[in-house]
Coordinates of C-alpha atoms in Angstrom, one line a residue:
M1 CA 31.7 -69.7 105.2
P2 CA 31.9 -66.1 103.7
K3 CA 28.6 -64.3 102.9
K4 CA 27.0 -64.6 99.5
C5 CA 29.0 -62.3 96.9
D6 CA 31.2 -60.8 99.5
V7 CA 34.3 -62.0 98.2
W8 CA 33.6 -61.4 94.5
K9 CA 32.7 -57.7 95.7
E10 CA 36.2 -56.9 97.0
Q11 CA 37.3 -58.6 93.5
G12 CA 35.1 -56.5 91.7
R13 CA 36.5 -53.2 93.3
A14 CA 40.2 -54.2 92.2
T15 CA 39.9 -54.2 88.2
Q16 CA 37.3 -53.4 85.5
R17 CA 38.4 -56.7 84.0
S18 CA 37.5 -58.6 87.2
V19 CA 34.2 -56.8 87.1
E20 CA 33.5 -58.1 83.7
R21 CA 34.5 -61.6 84.6
L22 CA 32.7 -61.8 88.2
A23 CA 29.3 -60.1 86.7
V24 CA 28.5 -62.8 84.6
V25 CA 28.5 -65.4 87.4
M26 CA 27.5 -63.4 90.9
A27 CA 26.4 -60.0 91.6
V28 CA 28.8 -57.2 92.5
E29 CA 26.4 -55.4 95.1
D30 CA 27.1 -51.8 96.1
V31 CA 30.2 -51.6 93.4
P32 CA 29.9 -48.4 91.5
P33 CA 30.9 -49.3 88.0
S34 CA 33.1 -47.2 85.9
T35 CA 31.5 -45.4 82.8
S36 CA 34.0 -46.8 80.4
L37 CA 33.3 -50.4 81.5
L38 CA 29.3 -50.2 81.5
G39 CA 28.4 -47.2 79.4
S40 CA 25.4 -45.0 80.2
S41 CA 23.6 -44.8 83.5
G42 CA 20.7 -46.9 82.0
D43 CA 23.4 -49.7 81.3
Q44 CA 24.7 -49.6 84.6
H45 CA 21.3 -50.1 86.2
H46 CA 20.5 -53.1 83.6
H47 CA 23.9 -54.6 84.9
H48 CA 23.3 -53.9 88.5
E49 CA 19.8 -56.1 88.0
E50 CA 21.6 -58.7 86.3
E51 CA 24.1 -59.0 89.0
Q52 CA 21.5 -59.4 91.9
Q53 CA 19.6 -62.0 89.5
Q54 CA 22.8 -64.0 89.3
C55 CA 23.7 -63.8 93.4
K56 CA 20.0 -65.2 94.0
R57 CA 20.5 -68.0 91.4
C58 CA 23.2 -69.4 93.5
I59 CA 21.6 -72.1 95.9
L60 CA 25.0 -72.6 97.1
Q61 CA 28.2 -70.3 96.7
D62 CA 31.5 -70.6 97.8
D63 CA 34.7 -68.5 96.8
R64 CA 37.5 -69.8 99.0
S65 CA 37.2 -73.2 100.2
F66 CA 38.1 -75.3 96.8
R67 CA 41.1 -75.3 94.8
S68 CA 41.8 -76.6 91.2
L69 CA 43.2 -79.9 91.1
R70 CA 45.5 -78.9 88.2
D71 CA 47.3 -75.7 89.7
H72 CA 45.9 -75.6 93.3
K73 CA 44.3 -72.1 92.8
T74 CA 41.1 -71.0 94.4
R75 CA 38.1 -71.1 92.2
P76 CA 34.8 -70.2 93.0
L77 CA 31.7 -72.6 92.6
C78 CA 28.3 -71.8 92.2
L79 CA 25.5 -74.5 92.5
T80 CA 22.0 -73.6 90.9
S81 CA 18.8 -75.3 90.5
T82 CA 20.2 -76.9 87.3
S83 CA 23.8 -76.5 87.0
L84 CA 27.4 -76.3 88.6
E85 CA 29.5 -73.4 87.6
Y86 CA 33.1 -73.3 87.9
Y87 CA 36.4 -71.9 86.0
A88 CA 38.9 -74.0 84.4
A89 CA 42.1 -74.1 85.8
S90 CA 43.5 -73.0 82.4
G91 CA 41.1 -70.2 82.1
K92 CA 41.9 -66.4 81.9
E93 CA 41.0 -64.1 84.4
D94 CA 38.3 -62.7 82.3
S95 CA 36.8 -65.6 80.9
A96 CA 33.1 -66.8 81.7
P97 CA 32.4 -69.4 83.9
L98 CA 32.1 -73.2 82.5
I99 CA 28.7 -74.6 83.3
L100 CA 28.0 -78.4 84.1
S101 CA 24.5 -79.1 83.9
L102 CA 23.0 -81.6 86.6
A103 CA 21.1 -83.2 83.7
D104 CA 24.5 -84.7 82.8
V105 CA 25.5 -85.6 86.4
V106 CA 24.6 -88.9 88.3
G107 CA 26.4 -88.3 91.4
A108 CA 28.8 -86.2 93.8
K109 CA 31.3 -87.6 96.5
A110 CA 33.5 -86.2 99.0
G111 CA 36.4 -87.7 101.1
P112 CA 40.1 -87.7 101.3
A113 CA 42.0 -87.1 98.4
P114 CA 44.2 -90.0 96.9
A115 CA 47.8 -90.1 97.7
S116 CA 50.2 -89.0 94.8
G117 CA 53.7 -90.7 94.2
G118 CA 56.0 -91.0 97.0
G119 CA 53.0 -91.1 99.5
Q120 CA 52.3 -87.5 99.2
R121 CA 48.5 -86.4 99.3
A122 CA 47.4 -84.6 96.0
G123 CA 47.2 -81.0 96.3
G124 CA 50.6 -79.9 98.1
G125 CA 50.7 -77.0 99.8
I126 CA 47.1 -77.3 101.1
N127 CA 46.8 -78.1 104.7
G128 CA 43.6 -79.9 105.6
R129 CA 42.3 -81.0 109.0
G130 CA 44.9 -83.2 110.5
G131 CA 47.1 -82.5 107.6
I132 CA 44.9 -84.6 105.1
V133 CA 43.6 -83.1 102.1
H134 CA 39.9 -83.7 101.0
Q135 CA 38.2 -83.4 97.9
L136 CA 34.8 -82.9 96.1
Q137 CA 33.9 -85.4 93.0
V138 CA 31.2 -84.7 90.8
F139 CA 30.6 -87.6 88.3
A140 CA 29.3 -86.3 84.9
Y141 CA 28.8 -87.8 81.3
V142 CA 28.5 -85.1 79.1
A143 CA 27.2 -85.6 75.0
S144 CA 28.9 -82.3 73.4
G145 CA 26.9 -80.6 71.1
E146 CA 24.3 -81.4 68.8
G147 CA 25.1 -84.5 66.6
K148 CA 23.4 -86.8 64.4
E149 CA 23.4 -90.6 64.1
M150 CA 23.2 -92.3 60.6
G151 CA 19.8 -91.7 59.7
C152 CA 18.4 -89.6 62.2
T153 CA 15.2 -87.7 61.0
G154 CA 14.0 -85.9 64.7
R155 CA 10.4 -84.2 64.2
G156 CA 11.2 -81.7 66.6
G157 CA 14.6 -80.2 65.9
P158 CA 18.3 -82.0 65.9
C159 CA 18.9 -85.0 67.5
R160 CA 21.3 -85.2 70.5
K161 CA 23.3 -88.0 69.2
N162 CA 26.8 -87.5 70.5
K163 CA 28.0 -90.1 72.5
R164 CA 28.4 -89.3 76.4
R165 CA 31.6 -89.3 77.5
A166 CA 33.0 -89.2 81.3
T167 CA 33.6 -85.5 82.3
H168 CA 34.1 -85.6 86.0
Q169 CA 35.5 -82.6 87.8
T170 CA 37.5 -82.5 91.2
W171 CA 38.1 -79.9 93.5
L172 CA 40.6 -80.1 96.5
A173 CA 39.1 -78.8 99.9
S174 CA 41.0 -78.1 103.3
D175 CA 37.9 -78.5 105.1
P176 CA 36.1 -81.9 104.6
D177 CA 32.6 -80.7 106.2
T178 CA 32.5 -78.2 103.4
A179 CA 33.2 -80.6 100.7
Q180 CA 30.6 -83.2 102.1
H181 CA 28.0 -80.3 102.5
W182 CA 28.6 -79.5 98.7
A183 CA 28.2 -83.5 97.6
T184 CA 25.0 -83.8 99.7
E185 CA 23.4 -80.6 98.0
I186 CA 24.3 -81.7 94.6
N187 CA 22.9 -85.2 95.4
N188 CA 19.9 -83.7 97.0
R189 CA 19.3 -81.5 93.9
L190 CA 19.9 -84.5 91.8
R191 CA 17.0 -86.5 93.6
Q192 CA 14.6 -83.3 93.8
S193 CA 14.9 -81.4 90.7
Q194 CA 15.2 -83.6 87.6
G195 CA 12.6 -86.1 88.3
R196 CA 8.8 -86.1 87.2
E197 CA 6.2 -86.4 90.0
E198 CA 5.4 -89.7 89.7
D199 CA 9.1 -91.0 89.7
L200 CA 9.4 -89.1 93.4
E201 CA 6.0 -90.4 94.5
R202 CA 7.1 -94.0 93.8
G203 CA 10.4 -93.4 95.8
N204 CA 12.8 -94.9 93.3
R205 CA 15.0 -92.1 92.3
G206 CA 18.2 -90.3 93.2
P207 CA 21.0 -91.4 95.7
G208 CA 20.2 -94.5 97.7
R209 CA 18.0 -96.3 95.4
R210 CA 18.5 -100.2 95.5
L211 CA 18.8 -102.1 92.0
L212 CA 18.8 -105.8 91.1
V213 CA 21.0 -106.3 88.1
L214 CA 20.5 -109.3 85.8
V215 CA 23.6 -110.6 83.9
N216 CA 23.0 -113.1 81.2
P217 CA 27.1 -113.8 80.3
V218 CA 26.6 -115.8 77.3
S219 CA 24.1 -113.1 75.6
G220 CA 24.8 -111.8 72.3
T221 CA 28.8 -112.2 71.5
G222 CA 29.6 -112.8 75.5
E223 CA 30.3 -109.3 76.3
S224 CA 27.7 -108.7 79.3
R225 CA 30.1 -109.6 82.3
S226 CA 32.2 -106.8 81.0
T227 CA 29.6 -104.5 80.2
W228 CA 28.7 -104.8 83.9
E229 CA 32.4 -104.5 85.4
K230 CA 33.5 -101.5 83.2
T231 CA 30.5 -99.5 82.6
L232 CA 27.3 -100.0 84.5
R233 CA 29.0 -100.9 87.7
P234 CA 30.9 -97.8 88.2
M235 CA 28.1 -95.4 87.1
L236 CA 26.0 -96.9 89.4
E237 CA 28.7 -96.6 92.3
Q238 CA 29.1 -93.1 91.4
A239 CA 25.2 -92.5 91.6
M240 CA 25.3 -94.0 95.0
T241 CA 23.0 -96.9 94.0
T242 CA 23.2 -100.2 95.8
A243 CA 23.4 -103.1 93.0
N244 CA 23.0 -106.5 93.9
V245 CA 24.1 -108.3 90.7
V246 CA 23.3 -112.0 89.5
F247 CA 25.0 -114.0 86.7
S248 CA 22.7 -116.6 85.1
T249 CA 24.1 -120.1 84.8
R250 CA 21.6 -121.6 82.6
R251 CA 18.4 -120.8 80.5
G252 CA 15.2 -119.8 82.4
E253 CA 17.0 -119.3 85.7
L254 CA 16.3 -115.7 85.6
A255 CA 12.6 -116.3 85.1
E256 CA 12.8 -118.6 88.2
I257 CA 14.7 -116.0 90.3
I258 CA 12.2 -113.4 89.7
T259 CA 9.0 -115.4 90.0
N260 CA 10.5 -116.9 93.6
A261 CA 11.9 -113.7 94.9
G262 CA 10.7 -113.0 98.4
D263 CA 9.8 -116.7 98.8
N264 CA 11.9 -118.2 101.5
S265 CA 10.9 -121.7 100.7
S266 CA 11.9 -121.4 97.4
T267 CA 15.5 -120.8 97.2
D268 CA 16.9 -123.2 94.7
A269 CA 16.4 -120.6 91.8
T270 CA 19.1 -118.5 93.2
R271 CA 21.6 -121.1 94.5
G272 CA 23.2 -121.5 91.0
A273 CA 23.5 -117.7 90.5
S274 CA 26.7 -115.7 91.5
A275 CA 25.7 -112.6 93.2
G276 CA 27.7 -109.4 94.2
G277 CA 28.1 -105.8 94.0
G278 CA 26.6 -103.2 96.9
G279 CA 24.0 -105.6 97.6
G280 CA 25.8 -108.5 98.6
G281 CA 24.1 -111.9 99.4
S282 CA 23.7 -115.0 97.4
T283 CA 19.8 -114.7 96.9
V284 CA 17.6 -112.0 95.6
G285 CA 15.4 -111.1 98.5
S286 CA 12.1 -109.7 98.3
L287 CA 11.3 -107.4 95.4
D288 CA 9.6 -105.2 97.8
D289 CA 12.9 -104.2 99.0
L290 CA 14.2 -103.0 95.4
D291 CA 13.5 -99.9 93.7
G292 CA 14.3 -101.6 90.0
I293 CA 15.5 -104.3 87.8
V294 CA 18.3 -103.7 85.5
V295 CA 19.1 -106.3 82.7
V296 CA 22.4 -106.7 81.1
G297 CA 21.7 -108.9 77.9
G298 CA 19.5 -108.9 75.0
D299 CA 15.9 -108.7 74.0
G300 CA 15.8 -112.7 75.0
T301 CA 16.8 -112.0 78.6
F302 CA 14.6 -109.0 79.1
F303 CA 12.0 -111.5 77.8
E304 CA 12.8 -114.2 80.2
V305 CA 12.9 -111.8 83.3
L306 CA 9.3 -110.4 82.4
Q307 CA 8.0 -114.3 82.2
G308 CA 9.4 -114.6 85.5
M309 CA 7.4 -111.4 86.4
Y310 CA 4.3 -112.4 84.8
A311 CA 4.2 -115.8 86.9
R312 CA 3.9 -113.8 90.2
P313 CA 0.6 -113.2 91.8
D314 CA 1.5 -109.6 92.5
C315 CA 2.9 -109.0 89.1
A316 CA 0.9 -105.8 88.3
R317 CA 1.9 -104.2 91.8
Q318 CA 5.2 -104.9 91.2
L319 CA 5.3 -103.5 87.6
S320 CA 3.6 -100.3 88.9
R321 CA 6.3 -99.9 91.3
L322 CA 9.5 -101.2 90.2
S323 CA 11.9 -99.4 87.2
L324 CA 12.8 -101.6 84.8
G325 CA 16.0 -101.1 82.6
I326 CA 18.2 -103.0 79.9
V327 CA 21.9 -102.4 78.9
P328 CA 22.4 -103.9 75.6
A329 CA 24.7 -106.9 75.4
G330 CA 22.9 -109.1 72.9
S331 CA 22.4 -109.3 69.4
G332 CA 19.3 -107.6 68.4
N333 CA 18.7 -105.1 71.4
G334 CA 15.5 -103.7 69.7
L335 CA 14.4 -102.7 73.2
A336 CA 17.6 -100.8 74.1
K337 CA 17.5 -99.1 70.7
T338 CA 13.9 -98.0 71.2
V339 CA 14.5 -96.4 74.5
S340 CA 17.5 -94.6 73.5
V341 CA 15.6 -93.1 70.5
E342 CA 12.8 -92.1 73.0
S343 CA 15.5 -90.7 75.1
G344 CA 17.3 -89.1 72.4
E345 CA 20.5 -90.6 73.4
W346 CA 23.2 -92.6 71.3
F347 CA 22.8 -96.2 71.4
G348 CA 25.1 -98.1 73.6
A349 CA 26.1 -99.8 77.1
V350 CA 27.4 -96.3 78.4
S351 CA 23.9 -94.2 77.3
A352 CA 21.7 -97.1 78.8
S353 CA 24.0 -97.2 81.7
F354 CA 23.5 -93.5 82.4
L355 CA 19.7 -93.4 82.0
A356 CA 19.8 -96.3 84.9
A357 CA 22.1 -94.1 86.9
K358 CA 19.9 -91.3 86.6
G359 CA 16.9 -93.3 87.5
Q360 CA 14.4 -91.0 85.5
T361 CA 11.5 -93.3 83.9
K362 CA 8.9 -93.3 81.5
A363 CA 5.7 -95.5 81.2
M364 CA 5.9 -98.0 78.5
D365 CA 3.1 -100.3 77.2
L366 CA 3.4 -104.2 77.3
L367 CA 1.5 -106.7 75.3
L368 CA -0.8 -109.5 76.8
T369 CA -0.4 -112.4 74.8
E370 CA -2.3 -115.7 74.5
S371 CA -1.9 -118.9 72.6
A372 CA -4.0 -122.1 73.0
D373 CA -2.2 -123.1 76.2
K374 CA -0.2 -120.3 77.4
K375 CA 0.3 -116.9 78.3
Y376 CA 3.0 -114.4 77.6
L377 CA 4.0 -110.9 78.6
A378 CA 5.6 -109.3 75.5
F379 CA 7.3 -105.8 75.0
L380 CA 8.8 -106.2 71.6
N381 CA 7.1 -108.0 68.8
V382 CA 5.3 -110.9 67.1
G383 CA 6.8 -112.2 64.0
W384 CA 5.0 -114.7 61.8
G385 CA 6.5 -116.1 58.3
M386 CA 10.0 -114.4 57.1
I387 CA 10.6 -112.3 60.3
S388 CA 10.3 -115.4 62.6
D389 CA 12.5 -117.5 60.0
V390 CA 15.3 -115.0 59.9
D391 CA 15.1 -114.8 64.0
I392 CA 15.6 -118.8 64.6
E393 CA 17.7 -119.5 61.5
S394 CA 20.1 -116.8 62.1
E395 CA 20.8 -118.4 65.7
A396 CA 23.5 -120.2 63.5
Y397 CA 25.3 -117.3 62.9
R398 CA 25.1 -115.9 66.6
W399 CA 28.7 -115.5 66.5
M400 CA 28.5 -112.8 63.9
G401 CA 26.6 -110.7 66.5
S402 CA 23.8 -108.1 64.9
L403 CA 25.2 -109.3 61.4
R404 CA 23.6 -112.5 61.7
F405 CA 20.3 -110.9 61.0
T406 CA 21.5 -109.3 57.6
V407 CA 22.7 -112.7 56.6
G408 CA 19.7 -114.4 57.5
T409 CA 17.6 -112.0 55.7
I410 CA 19.6 -112.5 52.6
V411 CA 19.3 -116.1 52.8
R412 CA 15.5 -116.1 53.4
I413 CA 14.9 -113.9 50.5
A414 CA 16.7 -116.0 48.0
N415 CA 14.5 -118.5 49.3
L416 CA 11.1 -117.1 49.7
K417 CA 8.3 -119.2 51.4
H418 CA 4.4 -118.4 51.8
Y419 CA 2.5 -119.2 54.6
R420 CA -1.5 -119.4 54.3
G421 CA -3.3 -117.9 57.2
R422 CA -5.8 -115.3 58.8
I423 CA -5.1 -112.0 60.1
S424 CA -7.6 -110.4 62.2
F425 CA -7.2 -106.8 63.9
L426 CA -9.0 -104.0 65.8
P427 CA -8.0 -100.7 64.1
D428 CA -7.4 -97.7 66.5
L429 CA -10.2 -95.3 65.2
D430 CA -8.0 -92.3 66.4
A431 CA -5.0 -93.8 64.3
A432 CA -7.0 -94.4 61.4
A433 CA -8.4 -91.0 61.1
A434 CA -5.0 -89.1 61.8
T435 CA -2.8 -87.9 59.0
T436 CA 0.5 -88.5 61.4
P437 CA 0.8 -91.1 63.7
T438 CA -0.8 -90.2 67.1
P439 CA -1.2 -92.0 70.5
S440 CA -4.6 -93.7 70.9
K441 CA -7.3 -91.7 72.8
N442 CA -9.5 -95.0 73.1
A443 CA -6.9 -97.0 74.9
S444 CA -6.8 -95.9 78.6
A445 CA -4.2 -96.6 80.9
S446 CA -6.9 -97.0 83.9
A447 CA -9.5 -99.2 81.8
P448 CA -7.8 -102.1 80.3
F449 CA -9.0 -103.6 77.1
R450 CA -10.5 -107.2 77.1
M451 CA -10.0 -109.6 74.3
P452 CA -12.4 -112.4 73.0
P453 CA -11.3 -115.6 73.9
L454 CA -9.5 -117.4 71.3
S455 CA -12.3 -119.9 70.8
E456 CA -14.6 -117.1 69.9
P457 CA -14.4 -116.1 66.1
V458 CA -13.5 -112.2 65.2
H459 CA -14.3 -113.1 61.4
Q460 CA -17.0 -114.5 59.2
D461 CA -16.2 -117.3 57.0
G462 CA -15.9 -116.3 53.3
A463 CA -13.6 -117.1 50.4
G464 CA -12.6 -113.5 49.7
S465 CA -8.9 -111.8 50.9
E466 CA -10.5 -109.0 52.6
S467 CA -13.0 -108.7 55.2
A468 CA -14.9 -106.5 52.8
A469 CA -15.3 -109.5 50.4
A470 CA -15.7 -112.0 52.9
G471 CA -18.4 -109.9 55.0
A472 CA -18.5 -108.0 58.2
P473 CA -16.6 -109.2 60.9
A474 CA -18.4 -111.1 63.7
L475 CA -17.1 -108.5 66.4
E476 CA -17.7 -105.0 65.8
G477 CA -14.7 -103.1 64.7
W478 CA -12.5 -106.2 63.8
T479 CA -10.9 -106.4 60.4
S480 CA -9.8 -109.7 58.7
V481 CA -7.4 -110.5 56.0
E482 CA -6.9 -114.1 54.8
G483 CA -4.5 -115.3 52.2
E484 CA -0.5 -116.3 51.7
F485 CA 1.6 -114.3 53.6
I486 CA 5.3 -113.7 53.2
L487 CA 5.7 -112.0 56.5
A488 CA 3.9 -110.6 59.4
D489 CA 5.0 -108.4 62.2
M490 CA 3.3 -106.7 65.1
T491 CA 5.4 -104.4 67.2
Q492 CA 4.9 -101.8 69.8
A493 CA 8.6 -100.8 69.8
S494 CA 10.2 -98.4 67.2
H495 CA 13.0 -101.0 66.5
I496 CA 12.8 -104.7 66.6
A497 CA 16.4 -104.8 66.3
H498 CA 19.0 -102.0 66.9
D499 CA 19.3 -101.3 63.0
M500 CA 15.7 -102.3 62.2
P501 CA 13.3 -99.2 62.9
M502 CA 10.3 -101.4 61.8
A503 CA 7.8 -98.4 63.6
P504 CA 9.8 -95.1 63.8
H505 CA 7.0 -93.1 64.5
S506 CA 5.9 -95.5 67.4
R507 CA 6.2 -94.3 71.1
I508 CA 6.7 -96.7 73.9
G509 CA 3.4 -95.5 75.6
D510 CA 1.1 -94.5 72.9
G511 CA -1.1 -97.4 73.4
L512 CA -1.0 -99.0 69.9
I513 CA 0.5 -102.0 68.0
D514 CA 1.9 -101.2 64.5
L515 CA 0.8 -104.1 62.4
F516 CA 2.6 -104.8 58.9
F517 CA 2.1 -107.6 56.6
I518 CA 3.3 -108.5 53.1
K519 CA 1.4 -111.1 50.7
K520 CA 2.4 -113.2 48.3
G521 CA 3.2 -111.5 45.1
A522 CA 6.0 -109.4 46.2
S523 CA 9.2 -109.9 44.1
R524 CA 12.5 -110.6 45.4
F525 CA 14.0 -107.1 44.3
A526 CA 10.8 -105.3 45.7
M527 CA 11.8 -107.0 49.3
I528 CA 15.5 -106.3 49.1
Q529 CA 14.8 -102.7 48.4
M530 CA 12.3 -102.6 51.2
F531 CA 14.7 -104.0 53.7
L532 CA 17.5 -101.6 52.7
A533 CA 15.0 -98.8 53.1
M534 CA 13.9 -100.2 56.4
E535 CA 17.4 -99.4 57.9
K536 CA 16.4 -95.9 57.8
G537 CA 12.8 -96.2 58.3
G538 CA 11.9 -95.7 54.8
H539 CA 9.8 -98.7 54.3
I540 CA 6.7 -97.1 55.1
S541 CA 6.5 -95.4 51.7
P542 CA 4.3 -95.5 48.5
R543 CA 7.5 -96.8 47.1
F544 CA 6.6 -99.9 48.5
P545 CA 2.8 -100.8 47.7
C546 CA 3.5 -104.5 48.7
I547 CA 3.4 -103.7 52.5
S548 CA 0.4 -103.4 54.6
W549 CA 0.4 -101.1 57.5
H550 CA -2.2 -100.6 60.2
R551 CA -2.0 -99.1 63.7
V552 CA -4.2 -101.6 66.0
R553 CA -5.3 -101.9 69.6
A554 CA -5.4 -106.1 69.2
F555 CA -4.8 -108.4 66.6
R556 CA -5.0 -112.4 66.1
I557 CA -3.0 -114.7 64.0
E558 CA -4.3 -117.7 62.9
P559 CA -2.1 -120.1 60.7
L560 CA -3.8 -122.3 58.0
T561 CA -1.1 -124.6 57.6
S562 CA 0.7 -127.0 59.7
S563 CA 4.4 -125.7 59.3
G564 CA 5.7 -122.3 60.0
R565 CA 7.0 -120.3 62.9
I566 CA 5.9 -117.9 65.0
T567 CA 7.9 -115.6 67.5
V568 CA 7.4 -113.8 70.5
D569 CA 9.9 -111.0 71.4
G570 CA 12.4 -113.4 69.1
E571 CA 11.3 -116.6 71.3
L572 CA 9.8 -119.3 69.5
V573 CA 6.4 -120.2 70.3
D574 CA 3.7 -122.9 69.2
Y575 CA 2.8 -122.8 65.5
A576 CA -0.9 -122.2 66.6
P577 CA -3.5 -119.4 66.7
L578 CA -2.3 -116.5 68.8
Q579 CA -3.8 -113.1 69.8
Q580 CA -2.3 -110.0 71.5
H581 CA -3.5 -106.7 73.0
V582 CA -1.9 -103.7 74.4
W583 CA -1.6 -103.2 78.4
R584 CA -1.4 -99.5 78.6
K585 CA 1.5 -98.2 80.8
A586 CA 1.9 -101.3 82.6
A587 CA 5.6 -100.6 83.1
H588 CA 8.3 -98.1 84.1
V589 CA 11.8 -98.1 82.2
F590 CA 14.6 -95.9 82.4
C591 CA 14.3 -93.2 80.0
S592 CA 14.6 -89.4 79.8
P593 CA 11.6 -87.4 80.5
D594 CA 9.3 -86.0 77.9
D595 CA 11.0 -82.7 77.5
D596 CA 13.8 -84.2 75.7
A597 CA 12.1 -87.2 74.2
E598 CA 9.4 -85.0 72.7
R599 CA 11.9 -82.8 70.9
L600 CA 14.0 -85.9 69.8
P601 CA 11.3 -88.8 69.2
A602 CA 12.4 -90.5 65.7
C603 CA 15.9 -90.8 65.8
L604 CA 16.6 -93.9 63.4
G605 CA 19.5 -95.7 62.4
S606 CA 22.5 -97.3 64.2

């Protein structure tokens, strides 16, 4: 391989135009620049320093080995710590290099070039070892420029909301060893330079990862299988990630699979499932052999998988080491939308698959939920009253996809119901004192919060509607509100559906639950206006005094009537007292790191 910068040094001596072009990419050492090109001696010195710095930037550089797939001309390549620099086949001689950010790259691969028409190898005129032409492929998905989704209101700057599109690059190489060396170096760079320390320590990033993909074929409008085959599977293969895929055949099966994974004596849960992909086999095997789990489906499918994990005796250990992902293929897709917002990504299967292929993660809160005779591990929300009514009643319109929730909301507003009960909650002191929503400082990831038993009251008996009228709470710091409610929703996600940003300021690891409720007395017109505003996160406003909003660490619902509905993550549970509190940063989800998310934390809309 030629010494660094030698080839471009010779080209730099040839013409002034070549020097202008090459000085941008690689240093032209010991080349006396002409006065007409670089101006004064001070300019010459500054230019020479820039050239030397550029030359040192290249971790890997090659000027002779690679040719364009389009015109078969030799094209210099330069790999830096953050990008791959190259020239377009149609570029002019004095054009600047194109820069492909490694943040948009999922993997690289070297191998024989495919045969073209007539049985001839691509890249005629290039004689490879043994007459075979080899190629270097770099798989990238680029979101061009800065765009905005409808209703995007990023706090720290514009939202990167353009869709990612496949922008793969291929170069022909006569030497297979050189192509393989570049592919290995690019993949190593992806593994080492883009993740946070905790990802690398947990060993679940980069090429060679092993994922379990759980597909619910009947989720939403039934597009999960197609999403796996056309979107997620190719991207994982490009990232050299081994995927064992399981297609569920009945409700509850995925929970059983996760609960029994690694238990050789209990394989019935996996016999009815169809497995394939890179992992092969008909059973899941041990979770300890996996780096992550990706769900292709909706919030209900993810909830089912999470309950399977919660039933395991090693639940906490597995959640601490496994990365979890969701590729939206359901009706609501609240978690997938929340993660896309957190990552600053366009919502959809391509972006979600890209996040899984990249392998970067963020810690996410989970919600420990308790009823009289059952416990749940939740991630999205608890709904009571109108919220849960719409969730369950709209099942009849499942064929409509996400439109079912809009139709269900209209039907329910036209026939408003009221539910008598009591809502008790533990406000977060930091959130209550802040003028803008902030993460909780009281909730510690290392010190889990302990809830009182459901049998222990957190209120004092009284006839008043507010705790101030009813007397001080029985437990210190708790507040109780009793009366007739139209709805109540408690969420730790920014979106409870992809088009419903219930808590647009929420972050997936802020340690808080956003509690909303509307009491009897709100008009139908006000309700319609509020739900229309909610599409862009505008319902948290003085315009809607009917809605009460609190940021809390824990809450309890106590229905005081016999009829009604309560849902946990969209799933119907017993209509009985229920309480919930935050399990801080219990899981890790595939998500862009903080440097992007901090800039793009509140992109709303669909």
